[in-house]
Amino acid sequence: MPPVSREATGRAYWRSLEEYADTPEFRERLAREFPGAPLETLPPASRRRFLQVMGASLALAGVVGCHPNNPTWPRWKPAKILPRSYRPPGQGPGTPLWFATSYEIGGIARPVLAKSYDGRPIKIEGNPEHPASLGAADALSQAMVLGLYDPDRSRGVARFEGDRERESTWEEFLADLRPVLDEARGNAGRRIAVLSEATSSPTLLEMRSRLAAPLPALRWFEYEPISRDAAREGSRLVYGRPLRAHLHLERADVVVSFEDDFLMTHPNAVAHAKAWAPGRKAERGKMNRLWVVESDYSITGSLADHRHPVTSKEVGRVAWAVAGRLFRERGLELPEEHASMRPLLERGRDAGREHPFVARMADDLMAHRGQGLVTVGPGQPPHVHGLAHVLNAALGNTGKTVTLTGDADPTRPSHVKAITELVEEMSAGRIETLLLLGGNPVYDAPADLDFPAALARVPRRVHLSLHRDETSRTCTWHLPRAHPLEAWGDARSWDGTYTLAQPLIRPLFGGKTPAELIALLLDDSETEGRALVRETFGKRLSGRSWRRAVHDGFAADTAWTARPVAHAWGDWEASTSDLEWTEPPHDRFEVTFRPDVSLWDGRFANNGWLQELPDPMTKLTWDNAALINPVTAHELGLKQGDMIRLSRRQRSVEIPAYLMPGQAIGSIAVSLGYGRTHAGRVAERDSDGK
């Protein structure tokens, strides 16, 4: 619709820069989208397709549970249903009930409350008691309901033989794999490997140790396409071991963010937003101040008092320039353990001259010692994260506005190193059986590894997944995974709080969790998810009330305790080998990849609600684009929507250009999660373009 009249309201509302400018191109596109013709004359469109799929989803929502003829029914011992002699208060027909549960992304538990209406989950909200939620829930959490009723979810076990897909059963799968495991005990499982998503689930870790007992040589790899491994390595550089930083934004008067979107894409973003918001109220007498240095325009950057767009590569140089100003000119004491930083501080002097804001930023931090905070995003290299640790410690912020705890799994290698090693093992023919617990590495593994080709060399490949996706279709066995709203589970939230998940409905298609699958393969006497989780709960939290934890969705006072940590000697010269100390040439462009706020890494591509959700900065739906600064676009002769090709070595992608004010000159940003080929009807386009 056209902008609202300024005369009518005193204020003009618009949804894009083109609408605000009222360009001819915008008017032409508007006419194409809403032509003056009857609806029945319109050609089939992807949005109509979306509405068709939504109709199927709503129909599926009426399903109460699995059909009794399903061979996987029931998953636990059947119980007799008898009439109640009384009705508990608040449980009359049609009365909605709320259940505390959670789900896991990237190894971090996200707590929620799920609303159930006559046995059907219908709504997600935040858990007001959990410290990682405090009553709020993000878009990914609220869209879980549609994921549960996704008509394209896998409906059972399948066997893939070449291009042929054959429906199968759990019994047939177990009959095929158990002899392999029995035989593997003879060589300690040397030719078997597991590839899992990142997880902090104590129950799954317990099942992993049980699997290692008869198969001690079995290799377990962990991979996530979006990871915070650079932050782990940065803390190792300063403290000698990986640590997790916890931001206390409610205590900070000055925050400096080096490309850290801590209010949107951080695993603890919901809690951060809750802590940050009160400090922005003028009635408090003073407001906190936010400095942001970043390449692409983020939600956090949009709220900054001082935002400075520079290329992602340049962000590191700016950070070193700030440190140089503090340690060389403002008298901040540099820890002796990091004396090797001194030459680097001198080399960062040029960046301070190029960016005058560096001096003001450093002075602001110095004036608020103990009340400031320096934070770095996951896209920056380890030395920038390490530098932030040194700055926070020297400024007296550590222990006040930022605290440090141990990492969930300090011994694991980085995700890129893990999947690289797995590809090498598969390519060399040293793995005969690979069990993939979730994930979709055929789609999202680093392209230069050629994961599909290496996977094809493994004779027996088993994939547990919600969908028969790109990875499942490259495996020999596909197994349906239980949706988080169908499953018992546990995991740790960002602060370490032990968080539980409970099902609101029986698995619609007989799916199982990774822990249940391992229990089945081990032929354990107990394979039901509730019993496995409760057993782990009893071991880890002896003496705690199980009923109370299930009711609340978490065990109170189980967050990791922050303790002072001694500095270690760091090799700063070696860690900054990737940093360009000279200004990059103006004829080159960097391309940064960021998680999509709706699709994340692509796992939610078949969720119509999230596809329809506009990007908070660009307002794009159903697509991604290459975000380019308008000045750069003008120099290249590009207009909004022009197709461009991004190339590196032998690979390229064609993508529309989106002119984004605030995008750093010389930097192009692209969202992950698109380009799926086997995700479902919402995510894929038909051959006729619908």
XYZ file of C-alpha atoms in Angstrom:
690
model
C 0.000 0.000 0.000
C 1.228 3.567 -0.599
C 2.643 5.619 2.263
C 0.118 7.042 4.679
C -0.547 10.732 4.016
C 1.571 13.047 6.133
C -1.325 15.522 6.219
C -3.675 12.859 7.547
C -1.546 11.629 10.436
C 1.377 14.000 10.778
C 3.738 11.034 10.228
C 4.619 8.975 7.157
C 4.908 5.210 7.502
C 6.859 3.102 5.039
C 8.228 -0.410 4.831
C 11.193 0.017 2.503
C 13.433 2.761 1.206
C 11.927 2.360 -2.259
C 8.431 2.844 -0.895
C 9.607 5.933 0.963
C 11.169 7.325 -2.221
C 8.082 6.264 -4.220
C 10.261 5.237 -7.162
C 8.763 4.158 -10.515
C 10.318 0.722 -10.054
C 8.511 0.313 -6.756
C 5.189 1.329 -8.288
C 5.702 -1.165 -11.111
C 6.433 -4.033 -8.703
C 3.474 -3.046 -6.547
C 1.202 -3.207 -9.580
C 2.552 -6.666 -10.451
C 2.033 -7.974 -6.933
C -1.498 -6.602 -6.569
C -2.902 -6.377 -10.115
C -6.350 -5.004 -10.677
C -7.764 -8.352 -11.813
C -9.987 -10.993 -10.206
C -8.124 -13.449 -8.001
C -9.143 -16.406 -10.176
C -7.212 -14.900 -13.108
C -3.948 -14.705 -11.193
C -1.260 -17.259 -12.057
C -0.285 -19.778 -9.364
C 2.073 -18.138 -6.892
C 4.360 -19.339 -4.163
C 2.289 -17.596 -1.500
C -0.812 -19.470 -2.631
C 1.282 -22.599 -2.465
C 2.122 -21.637 1.085
C -1.551 -21.345 2.008
C -2.205 -24.794 0.534
C 0.509 -26.300 2.698
C -0.813 -24.469 5.739
C -4.187 -26.107 5.125
C -2.494 -29.488 5.203
C -0.682 -28.523 8.386
C -3.900 -27.545 10.137
C -5.507 -30.792 9.049
C -2.585 -32.718 10.487
C -2.927 -30.757 13.727
C -6.170 -32.621 14.291
C -4.300 -35.894 14.653
C -4.235 -36.926 18.293
C -1.417 -39.433 17.976
C -0.124 -42.414 16.049
C -2.595 -44.822 14.547
C -2.832 -48.124 16.454
C -1.848 -50.022 13.305
C 1.525 -48.336 13.328
C 4.118 -51.007 14.249
C 5.835 -48.574 16.598
C 2.670 -48.062 18.703
C 2.977 -47.854 21.656
C 6.514 -46.792 22.604
C 5.973 -47.756 26.228
C 3.848 -50.257 28.108
C 0.130 -49.630 27.439
C -1.902 -48.496 30.410
C -5.622 -48.993 30.929
C -7.822 -45.916 30.656
C -10.421 -45.804 33.411
C -13.016 -43.152 34.231
C -12.050 -40.732 36.973
C -14.090 -40.680 40.104
C -13.391 -36.949 40.271
C -12.094 -34.242 37.918
C -8.979 -32.321 39.034
C -9.519 -28.558 39.229
C -8.790 -26.726 35.970
C -8.852 -29.849 33.786
C -12.300 -29.677 32.277
C -12.849 -30.364 28.565
C -11.567 -27.503 26.449
C -9.335 -26.110 29.188
C -5.799 -25.467 27.896
C -2.847 -26.746 29.907
C 0.709 -25.392 29.964
C 3.821 -27.578 30.153
C 7.402 -26.501 30.757
C 9.762 -28.002 28.185
C 12.730 -27.052 25.989
C 14.583 -27.740 22.767
C 18.253 -27.567 21.787
C 20.087 -25.612 19.082
C 23.853 -25.690 18.785
C 24.212 -27.491 22.096
C 22.263 -24.831 24.030
C 18.892 -25.523 25.664
C 16.141 -22.998 24.944
C 13.395 -23.174 27.596
C 9.745 -22.636 26.659
C 6.205 -23.135 27.901
C 3.975 -25.132 25.559
C 0.215 -24.737 25.565
C -1.807 -27.905 24.970
C -5.491 -27.907 24.039
C -7.230 -31.263 24.452
C -3.948 -33.106 23.937
C -2.688 -30.993 21.025
C 0.207 -28.518 21.374
C -0.953 -25.198 19.907
C 1.211 -22.360 21.277
C 4.715 -21.615 22.585
C 5.685 -18.919 25.071
C 8.698 -18.233 27.256
C 9.248 -19.860 30.638
C 9.025 -16.998 33.153
C 10.938 -18.911 35.825
C 13.921 -19.976 33.713
C 16.906 -17.554 33.752
C 17.471 -18.006 30.009
C 13.904 -17.018 29.133
C 12.305 -14.913 31.894
C 8.984 -15.256 30.088
C 10.111 -14.370 26.551
C 10.450 -16.591 23.478
C 12.013 -15.883 20.104
C 10.521 -16.572 16.683
C 12.284 -19.932 16.282
C 10.721 -21.141 19.519
C 7.218 -19.985 18.654
C 7.388 -21.652 15.239
C 8.068 -25.068 16.815
C 4.356 -25.843 16.729
C 4.190 -25.690 12.941
C 7.317 -27.853 12.771
C 5.508 -30.501 14.801
C 2.600 -30.586 12.349
C 4.772 -30.302 9.234
C 3.126 -32.588 6.620
C 6.544 -33.184 5.035
C 8.030 -34.757 8.163
C 9.372 -38.270 7.794
C 6.615 -40.777 8.511
C 8.734 -43.841 9.171
C 11.903 -45.795 8.581
C 13.161 -45.904 5.009
C 15.929 -47.740 3.208
C 17.709 -46.119 0.268
C 19.298 -48.348 -2.350
C 20.783 -46.099 -4.982
C 17.980 -43.876 -6.259
C 15.310 -46.226 -4.955
C 13.511 -45.451 -1.676
C 11.807 -48.309 0.155
C 9.616 -48.023 3.249
C 10.833 -50.161 6.117
C 10.433 -50.703 9.882
C 12.469 -50.287 13.041
C 12.593 -54.051 13.420
C 14.131 -54.499 9.968
C 16.677 -51.763 10.669
C 17.711 -53.296 14.003
C 17.984 -56.729 12.420
C 20.393 -55.261 9.895
C 22.574 -53.225 12.259
C 22.792 -55.213 15.473
C 24.902 -58.004 13.909
C 27.285 -55.319 12.685
C 27.673 -53.984 16.223
C 28.110 -57.475 17.622
C 30.855 -58.140 15.088
C 32.448 -54.767 15.835
C 33.008 -55.768 19.447
C 35.769 -58.006 18.165
C 37.822 -55.024 16.958
C 36.565 -52.554 19.621
C 34.486 -50.683 17.035
C 37.479 -49.381 15.141
C 35.588 -49.022 11.852
C 32.463 -47.391 13.290
C 31.940 -43.640 13.747
C 29.205 -41.323 15.005
C 28.557 -37.799 13.763
C 26.250 -35.810 16.022
C 25.009 -32.264 16.283
C 26.409 -30.170 19.110
C 24.753 -31.219 22.353
C 24.988 -30.544 26.064
C 22.478 -33.273 26.949
C 23.716 -35.189 30.026
C 21.552 -38.143 28.981
C 23.084 -38.343 25.508
C 26.562 -37.987 27.003
C 25.696 -40.874 29.329
C 24.594 -43.001 26.361
C 27.793 -42.055 24.552
C 29.865 -43.450 27.425
C 27.752 -46.630 27.429
C 28.380 -47.061 23.724
C 32.107 -46.600 24.273
C 32.228 -49.411 26.840
C 31.898 -52.301 24.336
C 33.341 -50.207 21.470
C 36.253 -48.205 22.954
C 37.806 -47.494 19.531
C 34.587 -45.994 18.143
C 35.075 -42.400 16.956
C 32.537 -39.730 17.958
C 32.549 -36.474 15.984
C 30.497 -33.339 16.584
C 29.662 -30.718 13.970
C 27.560 -27.545 13.714
C 27.637 -25.252 10.656
C 27.118 -22.231 12.955
C 29.455 -22.416 15.897
C 31.194 -20.272 18.490
C 34.493 -22.126 18.303
C 36.440 -18.907 17.705
C 35.305 -17.685 21.126
C 36.472 -20.955 22.710
C 39.884 -20.656 21.129
C 40.114 -16.984 22.095
C 39.613 -17.829 25.756
C 42.170 -20.635 25.442
C 44.690 -18.101 24.122
C 44.290 -15.967 27.262
C 43.479 -18.489 29.991
C 44.945 -21.714 28.671
C 41.579 -23.496 28.423
C 38.213 -22.862 26.749
C 35.834 -20.769 28.843
C 32.361 -19.370 28.306
C 31.729 -15.635 28.740
C 28.465 -14.538 30.371
C 27.390 -10.950 29.732
C 25.672 -9.041 32.541
C 24.267 -6.187 30.534
C 22.177 -4.875 33.399
C 25.437 -3.893 35.161
C 27.136 -2.260 32.162
C 27.070 1.497 31.551
C 29.175 1.272 28.382
C 29.140 -1.691 25.974
C 31.504 -2.036 23.013
C 30.478 -4.703 20.511
C 32.881 -5.866 17.843
C 30.391 -7.479 15.445
C 28.492 -9.269 18.211
C 24.731 -9.287 17.613
C 24.088 -10.196 21.233
C 20.429 -9.103 21.077
C 19.419 -11.362 18.168
C 21.695 -14.235 17.131
C 23.493 -14.930 20.424
C 22.391 -18.213 22.083
C 21.373 -16.178 25.141
C 19.805 -13.317 23.170
C 16.401 -13.527 24.884
C 17.921 -13.058 28.340
C 20.254 -10.371 26.991
C 17.317 -8.364 25.659
C 15.580 -8.601 29.029
C 18.706 -7.388 30.833
C 19.488 -4.668 28.297
C 16.096 -2.992 27.975
C 15.827 -1.354 31.448
C 19.089 0.509 30.868
C 17.589 2.281 27.862
C 14.900 4.061 29.851
C 15.605 7.755 30.314
C 13.507 7.938 33.476
C 16.286 6.051 35.287
C 18.294 9.271 35.237
C 21.000 7.864 32.970
C 21.063 5.483 30.046
C 23.664 2.925 29.109
C 25.700 3.563 25.980
C 26.345 1.157 23.128
C 29.186 1.270 20.606
C 28.963 -1.155 17.689
C 31.621 -1.865 15.058
C 30.307 -4.280 12.433
C 30.163 -5.025 8.729
C 26.460 -5.802 8.211
C 23.556 -3.977 9.807
C 22.342 -6.049 12.761
C 19.542 -5.628 15.276
C 22.123 -4.782 17.938
C 23.722 -2.261 15.600
C 20.361 -0.634 14.934
C 20.087 0.155 18.667
C 23.598 1.564 19.012
C 24.315 5.098 20.159
C 27.460 5.010 18.020
C 27.600 2.571 15.109
C 30.585 2.361 12.753
C 30.345 0.120 9.670
C 33.674 -1.348 8.575
C 34.524 -4.579 6.788
C 34.562 -7.686 8.944
C 38.306 -7.961 8.355
C 38.737 -4.367 9.519
C 36.858 -5.030 12.780
C 39.913 -6.824 14.152
C 42.186 -3.912 13.294
C 39.819 -1.521 15.073
C 39.844 -3.733 18.178
C 43.650 -3.687 18.249
C 43.621 0.086 17.756
C 41.333 0.485 20.790
C 43.667 -1.723 22.823
C 46.659 0.301 21.622
C 45.019 3.525 22.744
C 44.301 2.089 26.190
C 47.604 0.330 26.851
C 49.989 2.802 25.168
C 48.384 6.194 25.748
C 45.938 5.910 28.648
C 48.202 3.995 30.998
C 46.159 0.815 31.258
C 48.366 -1.937 32.694
C 49.061 -4.837 30.343
C 49.301 -8.243 32.094
C 52.852 -9.580 31.947
C 51.581 -12.898 30.570
C 50.607 -11.041 27.400
C 53.768 -9.033 26.846
C 53.975 -10.474 23.330
C 51.043 -8.197 22.485
C 53.186 -5.023 22.611
C 54.444 -5.109 18.989
C 50.889 -5.747 17.798
C 49.594 -2.739 19.717
C 52.107 -0.586 17.861
C 51.083 -2.017 14.510
C 47.456 -1.205 15.250
C 48.269 2.503 15.481
C 47.399 3.094 11.792
C 43.828 1.859 12.278
C 43.403 4.437 15.044
C 44.396 7.196 12.630
C 41.986 5.927 9.960
C 39.072 5.722 12.399
C 38.842 8.784 14.684
C 36.071 7.152 16.721
C 38.640 4.721 18.165
C 39.961 7.347 20.593
C 36.478 8.245 21.848
C 35.553 4.595 22.258
C 38.704 3.823 24.224
C 38.289 6.904 26.414
C 34.686 5.920 27.174
C 35.793 2.472 28.313
C 38.567 3.965 30.434
C 36.152 6.396 32.084
C 33.855 3.513 33.046
C 36.326 0.969 34.391
C 34.469 -1.858 36.092
C 31.219 -0.710 34.493
C 32.105 -1.308 30.856
C 31.986 -4.381 28.672
C 33.770 -5.511 25.505
C 32.156 -8.322 23.512
C 33.070 -9.976 20.208
C 30.913 -11.878 17.710
C 31.480 -15.465 16.539
C 32.570 -14.384 13.045
C 35.747 -12.753 14.345
C 38.969 -14.806 14.654
C 40.228 -16.121 18.026
C 42.763 -13.340 18.592
C 39.983 -10.700 18.660
C 38.077 -12.748 21.246
C 41.266 -13.147 23.242
C 41.918 -9.418 23.036
C 38.434 -8.743 24.459
C 39.261 -10.987 27.442
C 42.484 -9.071 28.077
C 40.704 -5.716 27.818
C 37.876 -6.745 30.145
C 40.351 -8.044 32.715
C 42.588 -4.964 32.533
C 39.609 -2.593 32.772
C 38.230 -4.386 35.819
C 35.113 -5.600 33.989
C 35.769 -9.319 34.458
C 33.839 -10.569 37.440
C 31.408 -7.645 37.247
C 29.872 -7.018 33.830
C 31.232 -10.266 32.407
C 31.888 -13.536 34.204
C 33.632 -16.691 33.061
C 32.716 -20.327 33.571
C 34.047 -23.591 32.268
C 32.923 -24.880 28.884
C 30.476 -27.783 28.576
C 33.025 -30.005 26.788
C 36.533 -28.509 27.048
C 38.262 -31.442 25.343
C 36.342 -31.532 22.076
C 38.057 -30.231 18.919
C 36.573 -27.420 16.877
C 33.628 -28.362 14.683
C 35.532 -27.637 11.474
C 38.489 -29.731 12.639
C 36.161 -32.579 13.627
C 34.314 -32.807 10.329
C 37.557 -32.397 8.389
C 39.033 -35.360 10.243
C 35.863 -37.383 9.638
C 36.011 -36.681 5.890
C 39.641 -37.816 5.822
C 38.719 -41.046 7.615
C 35.812 -41.732 5.253
C 37.815 -40.889 2.131
C 40.559 -43.279 3.217
C 38.037 -46.110 3.595
C 38.657 -46.522 7.323
C 34.963 -46.236 8.284
C 32.439 -48.923 7.366
C 29.468 -47.768 9.448
C 28.539 -44.153 10.135
C 25.698 -43.163 12.434
C 24.527 -39.576 11.908
C 22.488 -38.238 14.836
C 20.614 -35.320 13.320
C 22.201 -32.529 11.315
C 22.403 -32.229 7.555
C 26.116 -32.223 6.615
C 25.499 -33.085 2.954
C 23.864 -29.656 2.729
C 25.831 -27.559 5.227
C 29.329 -29.048 5.567
C 32.144 -26.854 4.172
C 31.986 -27.132 0.394
C 35.720 -27.649 -0.087
C 35.558 -30.876 1.945
C 33.162 -32.524 -0.554
C 31.372 -34.350 2.251
C 28.897 -36.163 -0.085
C 31.702 -37.843 -2.032
C 33.419 -38.975 1.153
C 30.138 -40.216 2.630
C 29.463 -42.319 -0.467
C 32.607 -44.360 0.347
C 31.054 -45.583 3.622
C 29.206 -48.893 3.020
C 26.600 -48.479 5.793
C 25.216 -44.998 6.504
C 22.417 -44.351 9.008
C 20.746 -40.955 9.453
C 18.332 -39.975 12.242
C 16.385 -36.922 11.104
C 13.009 -35.169 11.188
C 12.930 -35.093 7.369
C 14.199 -37.261 4.559
C 16.565 -34.467 3.645
C 19.708 -34.151 1.531
C 21.768 -36.252 3.952
C 19.121 -38.971 4.415
C 18.896 -39.472 0.652
C 22.646 -40.067 0.525
C 22.482 -42.688 3.295
C 21.437 -46.322 3.252
C 19.069 -46.004 6.222
C 16.838 -43.119 7.273
C 15.286 -43.133 10.749
C 12.522 -40.727 11.859
C 13.497 -38.451 14.727
C 11.101 -37.384 17.466
C 10.185 -33.701 17.431
C 11.130 -31.765 20.612
C 7.436 -31.490 21.536
C 7.187 -35.299 21.337
C 10.293 -36.223 23.282
C 11.865 -36.496 26.708
C 15.277 -34.901 26.942
C 17.669 -32.692 28.861
C 20.355 -30.133 28.072
C 22.202 -27.169 29.523
C 21.167 -23.585 28.829
C 23.812 -20.928 28.125
C 24.477 -20.349 31.823
C 24.617 -24.088 32.521
C 21.151 -24.504 34.060
C 20.029 -28.133 33.854
C 16.934 -27.932 31.621
C 14.400 -30.666 30.925
C 12.171 -31.419 27.954
C 8.925 -33.355 28.212
C 6.556 -34.513 25.460
C 3.093 -33.048 25.023
C 2.000 -35.685 22.519
C 3.098 -39.153 21.475
C 5.431 -39.183 18.468
C 3.176 -38.798 15.456
C 5.370 -40.970 13.243
C 7.190 -43.259 15.673
C 10.296 -41.089 15.930
C 13.052 -41.555 18.491
C 15.624 -39.309 20.126
C 19.387 -39.876 19.701
C 19.605 -41.252 23.257
C 16.754 -43.696 22.613
C 18.374 -44.837 19.375
C 21.678 -45.643 21.073
C 19.824 -47.519 23.811
C 18.086 -49.586 21.112
C 21.364 -50.371 19.378
C 22.906 -51.467 22.673
C 19.825 -53.639 23.292
C 19.460 -52.079 26.740
C 16.715 -53.254 29.027
C 15.422 -49.677 29.157
C 15.036 -47.716 25.929
C 12.159 -45.348 26.766
C 13.181 -41.688 26.831
C 11.573 -40.778 30.142
C 13.383 -43.547 32.002
C 16.724 -42.648 30.420
C 16.405 -38.978 31.342
C 15.202 -39.729 34.854
C 18.097 -42.109 35.426
C 20.565 -39.411 34.378
C 18.758 -36.855 36.543
C 19.126 -39.153 39.540
C 22.864 -39.525 38.940
C 23.603 -35.849 38.287
C 21.172 -34.275 40.762
C 20.841 -36.784 43.549
C 18.395 -35.640 46.190
C 16.551 -33.217 43.906
C 12.827 -33.566 43.250
C 12.185 -35.026 39.802
C 8.540 -33.919 39.849
C 9.495 -30.352 40.705
C 12.101 -30.226 37.927
C 9.622 -31.571 35.359
C 6.984 -29.102 36.526
C 9.375 -26.122 36.360
C 11.210 -27.295 33.247
C 14.600 -27.006 34.944
C 16.477 -27.678 38.161
C 16.974 -24.465 40.101
C 20.453 -23.299 41.133
C 22.288 -25.564 38.702
C 23.955 -22.804 36.653
C 27.716 -22.985 36.448
C 29.556 -20.999 39.106
C 31.819 -18.205 37.902
C 35.292 -18.230 39.437
C 38.441 -16.126 38.971
C 40.748 -17.593 36.342
C 44.508 -17.055 36.109
C 46.016 -15.807 32.855
C 48.266 -18.055 30.785
C 51.076 -17.156 28.406
C 49.668 -16.558 24.936
C 51.406 -16.633 21.539
C 49.808 -13.507 20.113
C 52.129 -13.153 17.130
C 51.145 -16.579 15.808
C 47.456 -16.067 16.539
C 47.252 -12.902 14.409
C 48.813 -14.400 11.290
C 45.489 -13.993 9.468
C 45.204 -10.270 10.243
C 45.979 -7.779 7.492
C 47.640 -4.774 9.084
C 47.467 -2.741 5.890
C 44.272 -1.279 4.482
C 42.655 -3.794 2.082
C 42.541 -2.794 -1.600
C 39.350 -1.066 -2.722
C 38.853 -3.325 -5.748
C 38.261 -6.419 -3.609
C 35.128 -7.419 -1.743
C 34.721 -9.646 1.265
C 31.669 -11.879 1.611
C 30.381 -12.642 5.103
C 27.890 -15.390 5.893
C 25.508 -14.933 8.787
C 22.790 -17.135 10.318
C 19.378 -16.264 8.968
C 17.162 -14.906 11.739
C 14.297 -17.108 10.493
C 15.841 -20.224 8.936
C 19.040 -20.247 11.033
C 21.323 -22.684 9.170
C 18.533 -24.037 6.944
C 16.949 -26.475 9.385
C 13.741 -24.393 9.482
C 13.487 -23.917 5.713
C 10.226 -25.877 5.510
C 8.503 -23.804 8.183
C 6.044 -21.509 6.414
C 5.617 -19.212 9.406
C 9.330 -18.471 9.460
C 9.567 -18.130 5.680
C 6.763 -15.575 5.854
C 8.441 -13.680 8.713
C 10.143 -10.553 7.304
C 13.809 -10.098 8.025
C 13.958 -7.460 10.786
C 16.381 -5.285 8.805
C 15.650 -5.859 5.106
C 11.982 -6.977 5.373
C 12.719 -9.737 2.850
C 10.578 -12.880 2.955
C 10.948 -16.258 1.253
C 14.419 -15.442 -0.024
C 17.854 -14.139 0.805
C 19.959 -11.580 -1.026
C 23.461 -10.157 -1.215
C 23.429 -7.036 0.966
C 25.510 -4.274 -0.619
C 26.101 -0.682 0.415
C 24.285 1.719 -1.987
C 27.549 3.600 -2.652
C 29.256 0.390 -3.722
C 26.229 -0.605 -5.801
C 26.282 2.750 -7.582
C 29.961 2.334 -8.405
C 29.232 -1.121 -9.837
C 26.143 0.037 -11.721
C 23.817 -2.187 -9.712
C 20.174 -1.562 -8.987
C 17.880 -3.175 -6.442
C 17.180 -6.772 -7.438
C 19.915 -7.090 -10.089
C 21.359 -10.596 -10.213
C 25.055 -10.856 -9.368
C 27.461 -13.774 -9.244
C 29.648 -14.375 -6.190
C 32.611 -16.586 -7.084
C 35.518 -18.143 -5.249
C 37.809 -20.582 -6.973
C 35.635 -23.119 -8.809
C 32.371 -22.319 -7.016
C 29.860 -19.557 -7.597
C 26.302 -18.598 -6.749
C 23.881 -16.228 -8.423
C 21.922 -14.060 -6.019
C 19.940 -10.812 -6.192
C 21.534 -7.622 -4.909
C 19.848 -5.746 -2.088
C 20.965 -2.155 -1.514
C 21.346 -1.928 2.249
C 22.176 1.399 3.912
C 24.516 0.783 6.826
C 26.277 -2.128 5.141
C 30.032 -1.595 5.217
C 31.602 -0.464 1.958
C 33.625 -3.324 0.504
C 31.641 -5.999 2.365
C 28.778 -8.163 1.068
C 26.571 -10.081 3.518
C 24.648 -13.255 2.652
C 22.265 -15.185 4.904
C 22.598 -18.945 5.321
C 19.787 -21.462 5.114
C 18.618 -21.276 1.491
C 19.265 -23.447 -1.549
C 17.719 -26.587 -0.057
C 16.897 -29.395 -2.505
C 15.100 -31.890 -0.226
C 13.467 -29.877 2.537
C 9.757 -30.087 1.754
C 7.060 -28.332 -0.203
C 7.423 -24.981 1.552
C 11.177 -24.702 1.035
C 11.406 -26.086 -2.476
C 10.148 -24.699 -5.738
C 8.371 -26.977 -8.199
C 9.763 -27.405 -11.658
C 7.078 -25.047 -13.008
C 8.296 -22.295 -10.649
C 5.382 -22.359 -8.220
